[in-house]
Amino acid sequence: MSVIHLERRIIIISTLFVLSLFGLATLAISMFHVGLPTCLTDIKPFLKGEVITHSPDHFEVHYVSKMWSFDPEEIVVPAGATVDFYVSARDVTHGIILLGTNLNLMAVPGVVNYARVKFDQPRNYKLLCHEFCGTGHERMAATLRVVDRATFDARQNAPKPPQQTDAMTKHLEAKECLTCHSLDGSESIGPTLKGILGRATKIKGGGNVIADEAYLRESIVKPEVKIVDGFDDVMPKPELTDEELKQILEYLKTLK
Ligand code: CUA
């Protein structure tokens, strides 16, 4: 009999607890305008990072998480700014946490997650990936700097450095080559493309090759034939016309 009593008490207390949590959440949303992190199903997932200025103190940021960095890597906003963060992922599931704020979202391929943060004071924030996403997980970081209004305005009005409009880089990006191959010498899912022509390359399962044009052509057209030692056979066959393949091979030769 006493057990039933105890059970009833536990049920009543836990029900009250759940109801009061709902009550507090409703109160926080309606009275204090606390924005809850949300998954937005009506926005098309984006593959390019972006900062959009809606007004002098309202910004929209599109963060793309990818192995193993965030795009954009650095963002500067003025103190007092309200920032709407939209988060997507390009390859696998990542996490995104802006230390010192309530921005803490999953970054899932094919999905856009959303949260809003207001930044009152100038301060530097660190953005990290909090979901184990592979061998480069711990390197995955970005920064967000909140500066005072005068500094921000001076920055906005400063002459912009000439834009890097490297058509070939854009092309490689569009073909998703740069998702796995870097241009700056850093290791990623695949070998870096920097200095690839003529590189002495060890092949998985034995053998060495010099990465000449024929090898590069084969590795693009039939990536599964020779896998570089230390990497996995994960490269999809890219869809390229003969002309595009020729252009890419010519470009690879220039990446000294
Ligand atoms: Cu991305 Cu961990």
Coordinates of N, CA and C and ligand atoms in Angstrom, one line a residue:
M1 N 0.8 -1.2 0.0 CA 0.0 0.0 0.0 C 0.9 1.3 0.0
S2 N 1.9 1.2 0.8 CA 2.7 2.4 0.9 C 3.5 2.7 -0.4
V3 N 3.8 1.6 -1.1 CA 4.5 1.7 -2.4 C 3.6 2.5 -3.4
I4 N 2.3 2.1 -3.4 CA 1.4 2.8 -4.3 C 1.4 4.3 -4.0
H5 N 1.3 4.6 -2.7 CA 1.4 6.0 -2.2 C 2.5 6.7 -2.7
L6 N 3.7 6.0 -2.6 CA 5.0 6.6 -3.0 C 4.9 6.9 -4.5
E7 N 4.4 5.9 -5.3 CA 4.3 6.0 -6.7 C 3.5 7.2 -7.1
R8 N 2.3 7.3 -6.4 CA 1.4 8.4 -6.8 C 2.1 9.8 -6.5
R9 N 2.9 9.8 -5.4 CA 3.6 11.1 -5.1 C 4.6 11.4 -6.2
I10 N 5.3 10.4 -6.6 CA 6.4 10.6 -7.7 C 5.7 11.1 -9.0
I11 N 4.6 10.4 -9.3 CA 3.9 10.8 -10.6 C 3.4 12.3 -10.5
I12 N 2.9 12.7 -9.3 CA 2.4 14.0 -9.2 C 3.5 15.0 -9.2
I13 N 4.6 14.7 -8.5 CA 5.7 15.7 -8.5 C 6.4 15.8 -9.9
S14 N 6.6 14.6 -10.6 CA 7.2 14.7 -11.9 C 6.3 15.5 -12.9
T15 N 5.0 15.2 -12.8 CA 4.0 16.0 -13.7 C 4.1 17.5 -13.4
L16 N 4.1 17.8 -12.1 CA 4.2 19.3 -11.8 C 5.5 19.8 -12.3
F17 N 6.6 19.0 -12.2 CA 7.9 19.5 -12.7 C 7.9 19.8 -14.2
V18 N 7.3 18.8 -14.9 CA 7.3 19.0 -16.4 C 6.4 20.2 -16.8
L19 N 5.2 20.3 -16.1 CA 4.3 21.4 -16.4 C 5.0 22.8 -16.0
S20 N 5.7 22.8 -14.9 CA 6.4 24.1 -14.6 C 7.5 24.4 -15.6
L21 N 8.2 23.4 -16.1 CA 9.2 23.7 -17.1 C 8.6 24.3 -18.4
F22 N 7.4 23.7 -18.8 CA 6.7 24.3 -20.0 C 6.3 25.7 -19.7
G23 N 5.8 25.9 -18.4 CA 5.3 27.2 -18.0 C 6.5 28.2 -18.1
L24 N 7.6 27.8 -17.6 CA 8.8 28.7 -17.6 C 9.3 29.0 -19.0
A25 N 9.2 28.0 -19.8 CA 9.7 28.2 -21.2 C 8.7 29.2 -21.9
T26 N 7.4 29.0 -21.7 CA 6.4 29.9 -22.3 C 6.6 31.3 -21.8
L27 N 6.9 31.4 -20.5 CA 7.1 32.8 -19.9 C 8.3 33.4 -20.5
A28 N 9.4 32.6 -20.7 CA 10.7 33.2 -21.2 C 10.5 33.7 -22.6
I29 N 9.7 32.9 -23.4 CA 9.4 33.3 -24.8 C 8.6 34.5 -24.9
S30 N 7.4 34.5 -24.1 CA 6.5 35.6 -24.3 C 6.9 36.9 -23.5
M31 N 7.4 36.8 -22.3 CA 7.8 38.0 -21.5 C 9.2 38.5 -21.8
F32 N 10.1 37.5 -21.9 CA 11.5 38.0 -22.1 C 12.1 37.8 -23.5
H33 N 11.2 37.4 -24.4 CA 11.6 37.3 -25.8 C 12.8 36.5 -26.0
V34 N 12.9 35.4 -25.3 CA 14.1 34.5 -25.5 C 13.9 33.7 -26.7
G35 N 14.8 33.8 -27.7 CA 14.7 33.0 -28.9 C 15.1 31.6 -28.7
L36 N 14.3 30.6 -29.0 CA 14.7 29.2 -28.9 C 15.4 28.8 -30.2
P37 N 16.5 28.0 -30.0 CA 17.1 27.5 -31.3 C 16.1 26.6 -32.0
T38 N 16.1 26.8 -33.3 CA 15.1 26.1 -34.1 C 15.7 25.5 -35.4
C39 N 15.0 24.4 -35.8 CA 15.4 23.8 -37.1 C 14.4 24.4 -38.1
L40 N 14.9 25.0 -39.2 CA 14.1 25.6 -40.2 C 14.0 24.7 -41.4
T41 N 12.8 24.2 -41.6 CA 12.7 23.2 -42.7 C 12.3 23.9 -44.0
D42 N 12.0 25.2 -44.0 CA 11.5 25.9 -45.2 C 12.6 26.7 -45.8
I43 N 13.9 26.6 -45.3 CA 15.0 27.3 -46.0 C 15.9 26.3 -46.6
K44 N 16.3 26.6 -47.9 CA 17.1 25.6 -48.6 C 18.5 25.7 -48.0
P45 N 19.1 24.5 -47.7 CA 20.5 24.5 -47.1 C 21.5 25.2 -48.1
F46 N 22.3 26.0 -47.5 CA 23.3 26.8 -48.4 C 24.7 26.1 -48.3
L47 N 25.5 26.4 -49.2 CA 26.8 25.8 -49.2 C 27.9 26.9 -49.2
K48 N 27.5 28.1 -49.0 CA 28.5 29.2 -49.0 C 28.2 30.1 -47.8
G49 N 29.3 30.4 -47.0 CA 29.1 31.3 -45.9 C 28.9 32.7 -46.3
E50 N 28.2 33.5 -45.5 CA 27.8 34.8 -45.9 C 27.4 35.7 -44.6
V51 N 27.7 36.9 -44.7 CA 27.2 37.9 -43.7 C 26.4 38.9 -44.4
I52 N 25.1 39.0 -44.1 CA 24.2 39.9 -44.7 C 23.8 41.0 -43.7
T53 N 24.0 42.3 -44.2 CA 23.6 43.4 -43.3 C 22.2 43.8 -43.6
H54 N 21.3 43.7 -42.6 CA 19.9 44.1 -42.8 C 19.7 45.6 -42.4
S55 N 20.4 46.0 -41.3 CA 20.4 47.4 -40.9 C 21.7 47.6 -40.1
P56 N 22.0 48.8 -39.7 CA 23.3 49.0 -39.0 C 23.5 48.1 -37.8
D57 N 22.4 47.6 -37.1 CA 22.6 46.8 -36.0 C 21.8 45.5 -36.1
H58 N 21.5 45.0 -37.3 CA 20.9 43.7 -37.5 C 21.6 43.0 -38.6
F59 N 22.2 41.9 -38.3 CA 22.9 41.1 -39.3 C 22.4 39.7 -39.4
E60 N 22.6 39.1 -40.5 CA 22.3 37.7 -40.7 C 23.5 37.0 -41.2
V61 N 23.9 35.9 -40.4 CA 25.1 35.1 -40.8 C 24.8 33.7 -41.2
H62 N 25.3 33.3 -42.3 CA 25.2 31.9 -42.8 C 26.5 31.2 -42.5
Y63 N 26.5 30.3 -41.6 CA 27.7 29.6 -41.3 C 27.6 28.2 -42.0
V64 N 28.6 27.9 -42.8 CA 28.7 26.6 -43.4 C 29.8 25.8 -42.6
S65 N 29.5 24.7 -42.1 CA 30.5 23.8 -41.4 C 30.9 22.8 -42.4
K66 N 32.2 22.5 -42.4 CA 32.7 21.5 -43.3 C 34.0 21.0 -42.7
M67 N 34.4 19.8 -43.2 CA 35.7 19.3 -42.6 C 36.8 20.1 -43.1
W68 N 37.6 20.8 -42.3 CA 37.4 21.0 -40.9 C 37.5 22.5 -40.6
S69 N 36.6 23.2 -41.1 CA 36.6 24.7 -40.9 C 35.2 25.2 -40.9
F70 N 35.0 26.5 -40.5 CA 33.8 27.2 -40.7 C 33.9 28.2 -41.8
D71 N 32.9 28.5 -42.5 CA 32.9 29.5 -43.5 C 31.7 30.4 -43.1
P72 N 31.9 31.7 -42.8 CA 33.2 32.5 -42.8 C 34.0 32.2 -41.5
E73 N 35.4 32.4 -41.7 CA 36.3 32.1 -40.6 C 36.3 33.2 -39.6
E74 N 36.1 34.4 -40.0 CA 36.1 35.5 -39.1 C 35.0 36.5 -39.4
I75 N 34.3 36.9 -38.4 CA 33.2 37.8 -38.6 C 33.4 39.0 -37.6
V76 N 33.1 40.2 -38.1 CA 33.2 41.4 -37.2 C 31.8 42.1 -37.2
V77 N 31.3 42.3 -36.0 CA 30.0 43.0 -35.9 C 30.2 44.1 -34.9
P78 N 29.3 45.2 -34.9 CA 29.5 46.2 -33.9 C 28.7 45.8 -32.6
A79 N 29.2 46.4 -31.5 CA 28.5 46.2 -30.2 C 27.1 46.7 -30.4
G80 N 26.1 46.0 -29.8 CA 24.7 46.4 -29.9 C 24.0 45.6 -31.0
A81 N 24.8 44.8 -31.8 CA 24.2 44.2 -32.9 C 23.4 42.9 -32.5
T82 N 22.3 42.8 -33.2 CA 21.5 41.5 -33.1 C 21.9 40.7 -34.3
V83 N 22.3 39.4 -34.1 CA 22.8 38.6 -35.2 C 21.9 37.3 -35.3
D84 N 21.3 37.1 -36.5 CA 20.6 35.9 -36.7 C 21.5 34.9 -37.3
F85 N 21.8 33.7 -36.7 CA 22.7 32.7 -37.2 C 21.9 31.6 -37.9
Y86 N 22.3 31.3 -39.1 CA 21.8 30.2 -39.8 C 22.9 29.2 -40.0
V87 N 22.7 28.0 -39.7 CA 23.9 27.0 -39.7 C 23.5 25.8 -40.6
S88 N 24.5 25.5 -41.5 CA 24.3 24.3 -42.3 C 25.6 23.6 -42.4
A89 N 25.6 22.4 -42.9 CA 26.9 21.6 -43.0 C 27.0 21.1 -44.5
R90 N 28.3 20.9 -44.9 CA 28.5 20.6 -46.3 C 28.7 19.1 -46.4
D91 N 29.3 18.4 -45.4 CA 29.7 17.0 -45.6 C 29.1 16.1 -44.5
V92 N 29.5 16.3 -43.3 CA 29.0 15.4 -42.2 C 28.4 16.2 -41.1
T93 N 27.9 15.6 -40.1 CA 27.3 16.4 -39.0 C 28.4 17.0 -38.1
H94 N 28.3 18.3 -38.0 CA 29.2 19.0 -37.1 C 28.3 19.7 -36.0
G95 N 29.0 20.3 -35.0 CA 28.3 21.1 -34.0 C 28.8 22.5 -34.1
I96 N 28.1 23.4 -33.5 CA 28.6 24.8 -33.6 C 28.3 25.4 -32.2
I97 N 29.3 25.9 -31.5 CA 29.1 26.6 -30.3 C 29.9 27.9 -30.2
L98 N 29.2 28.9 -29.9 CA 29.9 30.2 -29.7 C 30.1 30.4 -28.2
L99 N 31.3 30.2 -27.8 CA 31.6 30.2 -26.3 C 31.2 31.5 -25.7
G100 N 30.5 31.5 -24.6 CA 30.1 32.7 -23.9 C 28.7 33.2 -24.4
T101 N 28.0 32.5 -25.3 CA 26.7 32.9 -25.7 C 25.8 31.7 -25.7
N102 N 24.5 31.9 -26.0 CA 23.6 30.8 -26.1 C 23.5 30.1 -27.4
L103 N 24.5 30.4 -28.3 CA 24.5 29.8 -29.6 C 25.2 28.4 -29.5
N104 N 24.3 27.4 -29.7 CA 24.8 26.0 -29.5 C 23.9 25.2 -30.4
L105 N 24.3 24.9 -31.6 CA 23.5 24.2 -32.6 C 24.2 23.0 -33.2
M106 N 23.4 22.1 -33.7 CA 23.9 21.0 -34.6 C 24.0 21.6 -36.0
A107 N 25.1 21.2 -36.7 CA 25.2 21.6 -38.1 C 25.0 20.3 -38.9
V108 N 23.9 20.1 -39.5 CA 23.5 18.8 -40.1 C 23.4 19.0 -41.6
P109 N 24.0 18.2 -42.5 CA 23.8 18.3 -43.9 C 22.4 18.3 -44.3
G110 N 22.0 19.2 -45.2 CA 20.6 19.2 -45.7 C 19.6 19.9 -44.7
V111 N 20.1 20.5 -43.7 CA 19.2 21.1 -42.7 C 19.8 22.5 -42.3
V112 N 18.9 23.4 -42.0 CA 19.3 24.7 -41.5 C 18.8 24.9 -40.1
N113 N 19.7 25.2 -39.2 CA 19.3 25.5 -37.8 C 19.5 27.0 -37.6
Y114 N 18.8 27.5 -36.6 CA 18.7 28.9 -36.4 C 18.8 29.3 -35.0
A115 N 19.5 30.4 -34.7 CA 19.4 31.0 -33.3 C 19.8 32.4 -33.4
R116 N 19.3 33.2 -32.5 CA 19.6 34.7 -32.5 C 20.4 35.1 -31.3
V117 N 21.4 35.9 -31.5 CA 22.2 36.4 -30.3 C 22.4 37.9 -30.4
K118 N 22.2 38.5 -29.3 CA 22.5 40.0 -29.2 C 23.8 40.2 -28.6
F119 N 24.7 41.0 -29.2 CA 26.0 41.3 -28.6 C 26.0 42.7 -28.1
D120 N 26.1 42.8 -26.7 CA 26.1 44.2 -26.1 C 27.5 44.8 -26.1
Q121 N 28.5 44.1 -25.7 CA 29.8 44.7 -25.4 C 30.8 44.2 -26.4
P122 N 31.9 45.0 -26.7 CA 33.0 44.6 -27.5 C 33.7 43.4 -26.9
R123 N 34.0 42.4 -27.6 CA 34.6 41.2 -27.1 C 34.9 40.2 -28.2
N124 N 35.9 39.4 -28.0 CA 36.2 38.4 -29.0 C 35.6 37.1 -28.6
Y125 N 34.9 36.4 -29.5 CA 34.3 35.1 -29.2 C 35.0 34.1 -30.1
K126 N 35.0 32.9 -29.5 CA 35.6 31.7 -30.2 C 34.4 30.8 -30.6
L127 N 34.4 30.4 -31.9 CA 33.4 29.5 -32.4 C 34.1 28.1 -32.5
L128 N 33.5 27.1 -32.0 CA 34.1 25.7 -32.1 C 33.1 24.7 -32.6
C129 N 33.6 23.6 -33.1 CA 32.8 22.4 -33.4 C 32.7 21.6 -32.2
H130 N 31.5 21.1 -31.8 CA 31.4 20.3 -30.6 C 30.9 18.9 -30.8
E131 N 31.0 18.5 -32.1 CA 30.6 17.2 -32.5 C 31.7 16.5 -33.2
F132 N 32.1 15.3 -32.6 CA 33.3 14.7 -33.2 C 33.0 14.4 -34.7
C133 N 33.8 15.0 -35.6 CA 33.5 14.9 -37.0 C 34.7 14.4 -37.8
G134 N 35.7 13.8 -37.2 CA 36.8 13.3 -38.0 C 38.1 13.7 -37.4
T135 N 39.2 13.4 -38.2 CA 40.5 13.6 -37.6 C 40.9 15.0 -37.4
G136 N 40.2 15.9 -38.1 CA 40.6 17.4 -38.0 C 39.6 18.1 -37.0
H137 N 38.8 17.4 -36.3 CA 37.7 18.0 -35.5 C 38.3 19.1 -34.6
E138 N 39.4 18.8 -33.9 CA 39.9 19.7 -32.9 C 40.4 21.0 -33.5
R139 N 40.7 21.0 -34.8 CA 41.2 22.2 -35.5 C 40.0 23.1 -35.9
M140 N 38.8 22.6 -35.8 CA 37.7 23.3 -36.4 C 37.2 24.5 -35.5
A141 N 37.6 25.7 -35.9 CA 37.3 26.9 -35.1 C 37.2 28.1 -36.0
A142 N 36.5 29.1 -35.4 CA 36.4 30.4 -36.1 C 36.3 31.5 -35.1
T143 N 36.3 32.7 -35.5 CA 36.2 33.8 -34.5 C 35.1 34.8 -34.9
L144 N 34.5 35.3 -33.9 CA 33.6 36.4 -34.1 C 34.0 37.6 -33.2
R145 N 34.3 38.7 -33.8 CA 34.7 39.9 -33.0 C 33.6 40.9 -32.9
V146 N 33.4 41.3 -31.7 CA 32.4 42.4 -31.5 C 33.3 43.6 -31.2
V147 N 33.2 44.7 -32.0 CA 34.0 45.9 -31.8 C 33.1 47.1 -31.6
D148 N 33.6 48.2 -31.0 CA 32.7 49.3 -30.8 C 32.3 49.9 -32.1
R149 N 31.3 50.7 -32.1 CA 30.7 51.2 -33.3 C 31.7 52.0 -34.2
A150 N 32.5 52.8 -33.5 CA 33.4 53.7 -34.3 C 34.4 52.8 -35.1
T151 N 34.9 51.8 -34.4 CA 35.9 50.9 -35.1 C 35.2 50.1 -36.2
F152 N 34.0 49.7 -36.0 CA 33.2 49.0 -37.0 C 33.0 49.9 -38.2
D153 N 32.6 51.1 -38.0 CA 32.3 52.0 -39.1 C 33.6 52.3 -39.9
A154 N 34.7 52.5 -39.1 CA 35.9 52.8 -39.8 C 36.3 51.7 -40.7
R155 N 36.1 50.5 -40.2 CA 36.4 49.3 -40.9 C 35.6 49.1 -42.2
Q156 N 34.3 49.4 -42.0 CA 33.4 49.3 -43.2 C 33.8 50.3 -44.3
N157 N 34.2 51.5 -43.8 CA 34.5 52.6 -44.8 C 35.9 52.5 -45.4
A158 N 36.8 51.6 -44.8 CA 38.1 51.5 -45.3 C 38.1 50.8 -46.7
P159 N 39.0 51.2 -47.6 CA 39.0 50.7 -48.9 C 39.2 49.1 -48.9
K160 N 38.4 48.4 -49.6 CA 38.5 47.0 -49.6 C 39.7 46.5 -50.4
P161 N 40.4 45.4 -49.9 CA 41.5 44.9 -50.7 C 40.9 44.3 -52.0
P162 N 41.7 44.3 -53.1 CA 41.1 43.7 -54.3 C 40.6 42.3 -54.1
Q163 N 39.5 42.0 -54.7 CA 38.9 40.7 -54.5 C 39.6 39.6 -55.3
Q164 N 39.8 38.5 -54.6 CA 40.4 37.3 -55.3 C 39.4 36.7 -56.2
T165 N 39.4 37.0 -57.5 CA 38.4 36.4 -58.4 C 39.1 35.3 -59.2
D166 N 39.6 34.3 -58.6 CA 40.3 33.3 -59.3 C 39.2 32.3 -59.8
A167 N 39.0 32.4 -61.1 CA 37.9 31.7 -61.7 C 38.1 30.2 -61.5
M168 N 39.3 29.7 -61.6 CA 39.6 28.3 -61.5 C 39.3 27.8 -60.1
T169 N 39.6 28.6 -59.1 CA 39.4 28.2 -57.7 C 37.8 28.0 -57.5
K170 N 37.1 29.0 -58.1 CA 35.6 28.9 -58.0 C 35.1 27.6 -58.7
H171 N 35.7 27.3 -59.8 CA 35.3 26.1 -60.6 C 35.6 24.9 -59.8
L172 N 36.8 24.8 -59.1 CA 37.1 23.6 -58.3 C 36.1 23.5 -57.1
E173 N 35.8 24.7 -56.6 CA 34.8 24.7 -55.5 C 33.5 24.2 -55.9
A174 N 33.0 24.6 -57.1 CA 31.7 24.2 -57.6 C 31.7 22.7 -57.9
K175 N 32.8 22.2 -58.3 CA 32.9 20.7 -58.5 C 33.2 19.9 -57.3
E176 N 33.2 20.7 -56.1 CA 33.4 20.0 -54.8 C 34.8 19.5 -54.6
C177 N 35.7 19.8 -55.4 CA 37.1 19.3 -55.3 C 37.7 19.8 -53.9
L178 N 37.4 21.1 -53.7 CA 38.0 21.7 -52.5 C 37.4 21.3 -51.2
T179 N 36.3 20.5 -51.2 CA 35.8 20.0 -50.0 C 36.8 19.1 -49.3
C180 N 37.6 18.4 -50.1 CA 38.5 17.4 -49.6 C 40.0 17.7 -49.9
H181 N 40.2 18.5 -50.9 CA 41.6 18.8 -51.3 C 41.9 20.3 -51.0
S182 N 42.9 20.6 -50.3 CA 43.3 22.0 -50.0 C 44.2 22.5 -51.1
L183 N 44.3 23.8 -51.2 CA 45.2 24.5 -52.1 C 46.4 25.1 -51.4
D184 N 46.4 25.0 -50.1 CA 47.4 25.7 -49.3 C 48.4 24.7 -48.6
G185 N 48.4 23.5 -49.0 CA 49.3 22.5 -48.4 C 48.8 21.8 -47.2
S186 N 47.7 22.2 -46.7 CA 47.2 21.5 -45.5 C 46.5 20.1 -45.8
E187 N 46.7 19.2 -44.9 CA 46.1 17.9 -45.1 C 44.6 17.9 -44.9
S188 N 43.8 17.2 -45.6 CA 42.4 17.1 -45.4 C 41.9 15.7 -45.7
I189 N 40.7 15.5 -46.2 CA 40.3 14.2 -46.5 C 41.1 13.6 -47.6
G190 N 41.5 14.4 -48.5 CA 42.4 14.0 -49.6 C 43.7 14.7 -49.6
P191 N 44.7 14.3 -50.4 CA 46.0 15.0 -50.4 C 45.8 16.4 -50.9
T192 N 46.7 17.3 -50.4 CA 46.6 18.7 -50.9 C 47.0 18.8 -52.4
L193 N 46.4 19.8 -53.1 CA 46.7 20.0 -54.5 C 47.9 20.8 -54.7
K194 N 48.4 21.5 -53.6 CA 49.5 22.4 -53.7 C 50.8 21.5 -54.0
G195 N 51.4 21.9 -55.1 CA 52.7 21.2 -55.5 C 52.5 19.8 -55.9
I196 N 51.3 19.4 -56.4 CA 51.0 18.0 -56.7 C 51.7 17.5 -57.9
L197 N 52.0 18.3 -58.9 CA 52.6 17.8 -60.1 C 54.1 17.5 -59.8
G198 N 54.4 16.2 -60.1 CA 55.8 15.8 -59.9 C 56.1 15.3 -58.4
R199 N 55.0 15.2 -57.6 CA 55.2 14.8 -56.2 C 55.5 13.3 -56.2
A200 N 56.5 12.9 -55.4 CA 56.7 11.4 -55.2 C 55.6 11.0 -54.3
T201 N 54.8 10.0 -54.8 CA 53.6 9.6 -54.0 C 53.6 8.1 -53.8
K202 N 53.4 7.8 -52.5 CA 53.3 6.4 -52.1 C 51.9 5.9 -52.3
I203 N 51.7 4.7 -52.9 CA 50.4 4.2 -53.2 C 50.0 3.1 -52.2
K204 N 48.8 3.2 -51.7 CA 48.3 2.2 -50.8 C 48.5 0.8 -51.3
G205 N 49.0 -0.1 -50.5 CA 49.1 -1.5 -51.0 C 50.5 -1.7 -51.7
G206 N 51.3 -0.7 -51.7 CA 52.7 -0.9 -52.2 C 52.9 -0.1 -53.5
G207 N 54.1 0.3 -53.7 CA 54.4 1.0 -55.0 C 54.5 2.5 -54.8
N208 N 55.3 3.1 -55.6 CA 55.5 4.6 -55.6 C 55.3 5.1 -57.0
V209 N 54.7 6.3 -57.1 CA 54.6 6.9 -58.4 C 55.0 8.3 -58.3
I210 N 55.4 8.9 -59.4 CA 55.6 10.3 -59.5 C 54.3 10.9 -60.1
A211 N 53.8 11.9 -59.4 CA 52.5 12.4 -59.9 C 52.7 13.2 -61.2
D212 N 52.7 12.5 -62.3 CA 52.8 13.2 -63.6 C 51.4 13.5 -64.1
E213 N 51.3 14.0 -65.3 CA 50.0 14.4 -65.8 C 49.1 13.2 -66.0
A214 N 49.7 12.1 -66.5 CA 48.9 10.9 -66.7 C 48.3 10.3 -65.4
Y215 N 49.2 10.4 -64.4 CA 48.7 9.9 -63.1 C 47.5 10.8 -62.6
L216 N 47.7 12.1 -62.7 CA 46.7 13.1 -62.2 C 45.4 12.9 -63.0
R217 N 45.5 12.7 -64.3 CA 44.3 12.4 -65.1 C 43.6 11.2 -64.6
E218 N 44.4 10.1 -64.4 CA 43.8 8.8 -64.0 C 43.1 9.0 -62.6
S219 N 43.8 9.8 -61.7 CA 43.3 9.9 -60.4 C 42.0 10.8 -60.3
I220 N 41.8 11.6 -61.4 CA 40.6 12.4 -61.4 C 39.5 11.5 -62.1
V221 N 39.8 10.9 -63.2 CA 38.8 10.1 -63.9 C 38.4 8.8 -63.2
K222 N 39.5 8.1 -62.7 CA 39.2 6.9 -62.0 C 39.9 6.9 -60.6
P223 N 39.3 7.7 -59.7 CA 40.0 7.9 -58.4 C 40.2 6.6 -57.6
E224 N 39.5 5.6 -57.9 CA 39.6 4.4 -57.1 C 40.9 3.5 -57.5
V225 N 41.5 3.8 -58.6 CA 42.6 2.9 -59.1 C 43.8 3.0 -58.2
K226 N 44.3 4.2 -58.0 CA 45.5 4.3 -57.2 C 45.2 5.2 -56.0
I227 N 45.1 4.6 -54.8 CA 44.8 5.4 -53.6 C 46.1 5.8 -52.9
V228 N 46.2 7.1 -52.6 CA 47.5 7.5 -51.9 C 47.5 7.0 -50.5
D229 N 48.7 6.5 -50.2 CA 48.9 5.9 -48.8 C 48.5 6.9 -47.8
G230 N 47.7 6.4 -46.8 CA 47.3 7.3 -45.7 C 45.9 7.9 -45.9
F231 N 45.3 7.7 -47.1 CA 44.0 8.2 -47.4 C 43.0 7.1 -47.7
D232 N 41.8 7.4 -47.7 CA 40.8 6.4 -48.0 C 40.2 6.5 -49.4
D233 N 39.6 5.4 -49.9 CA 39.0 5.4 -51.2 C 37.6 6.0 -51.1
V234 N 37.5 7.3 -51.0 CA 36.2 8.0 -50.8 C 35.9 9.0 -51.9
M235 N 36.8 9.2 -52.8 CA 36.5 10.2 -53.8 C 35.5 9.8 -54.8
P236 N 34.4 10.6 -55.0 CA 33.5 10.2 -56.0 C 34.0 10.6 -57.4
K237 N 33.5 9.9 -58.4 CA 34.0 10.3 -59.8 C 33.4 11.6 -60.2
P238 N 34.2 12.7 -60.4 CA 33.6 14.0 -60.8 C 33.0 14.0 -62.2
E239 N 31.9 14.7 -62.4 CA 31.4 14.8 -63.7 C 32.1 16.0 -64.4
L240 N 32.9 15.7 -65.4 CA 33.7 16.7 -66.1 C 33.6 16.4 -67.6
T241 N 33.6 17.5 -68.3 CA 33.7 17.4 -69.8 C 35.2 17.3 -70.1
D242 N 35.6 16.8 -71.3 CA 37.0 16.7 -71.6 C 37.7 18.1 -71.5
E243 N 37.0 19.1 -71.9 CA 37.5 20.5 -71.8 C 37.8 20.9 -70.3
E244 N 36.8 20.6 -69.5 CA 37.0 20.9 -68.1 C 38.2 20.1 -67.4
L245 N 38.3 18.9 -67.8 CA 39.4 18.0 -67.3 C 40.7 18.6 -67.7
K246 N 40.8 19.1 -69.0 CA 42.0 19.7 -69.5 C 42.4 20.9 -68.7
Q247 N 41.4 21.8 -68.5 CA 41.6 23.0 -67.8 C 42.1 22.7 -66.3
I248 N 41.5 21.7 -65.7 CA 41.9 21.4 -64.3 C 43.3 20.9 -64.3
L249 N 43.7 20.0 -65.3 CA 45.0 19.5 -65.3 C 46.1 20.7 -65.5
E250 N 45.7 21.6 -66.4 CA 46.6 22.8 -66.6 C 46.7 23.6 -65.3
Y251 N 45.6 23.7 -64.6 CA 45.6 24.5 -63.4 C 46.5 23.8 -62.3
L252 N 46.3 22.5 -62.2 CA 47.1 21.8 -61.2 C 48.6 22.0 -61.4
K253 N 49.0 22.1 -62.7 CA 50.4 22.3 -62.9 C 50.9 23.6 -62.4
T254 N 50.0 24.6 -62.2 CA 50.4 25.9 -61.7 C 50.5 26.0 -60.2
L255 N 50.0 25.0 -59.5 CA 49.9 25.0 -58.0 C 51.3 24.6 -57.4
K256 N 52.2 25.5 -57.5 CA 53.6 25.2 -57.1 C 53.7 25.2 -55.5
Ligands
CUA1 CU1 33.2 19.5 -37.1 CU2 33.9 18.4 -35.1

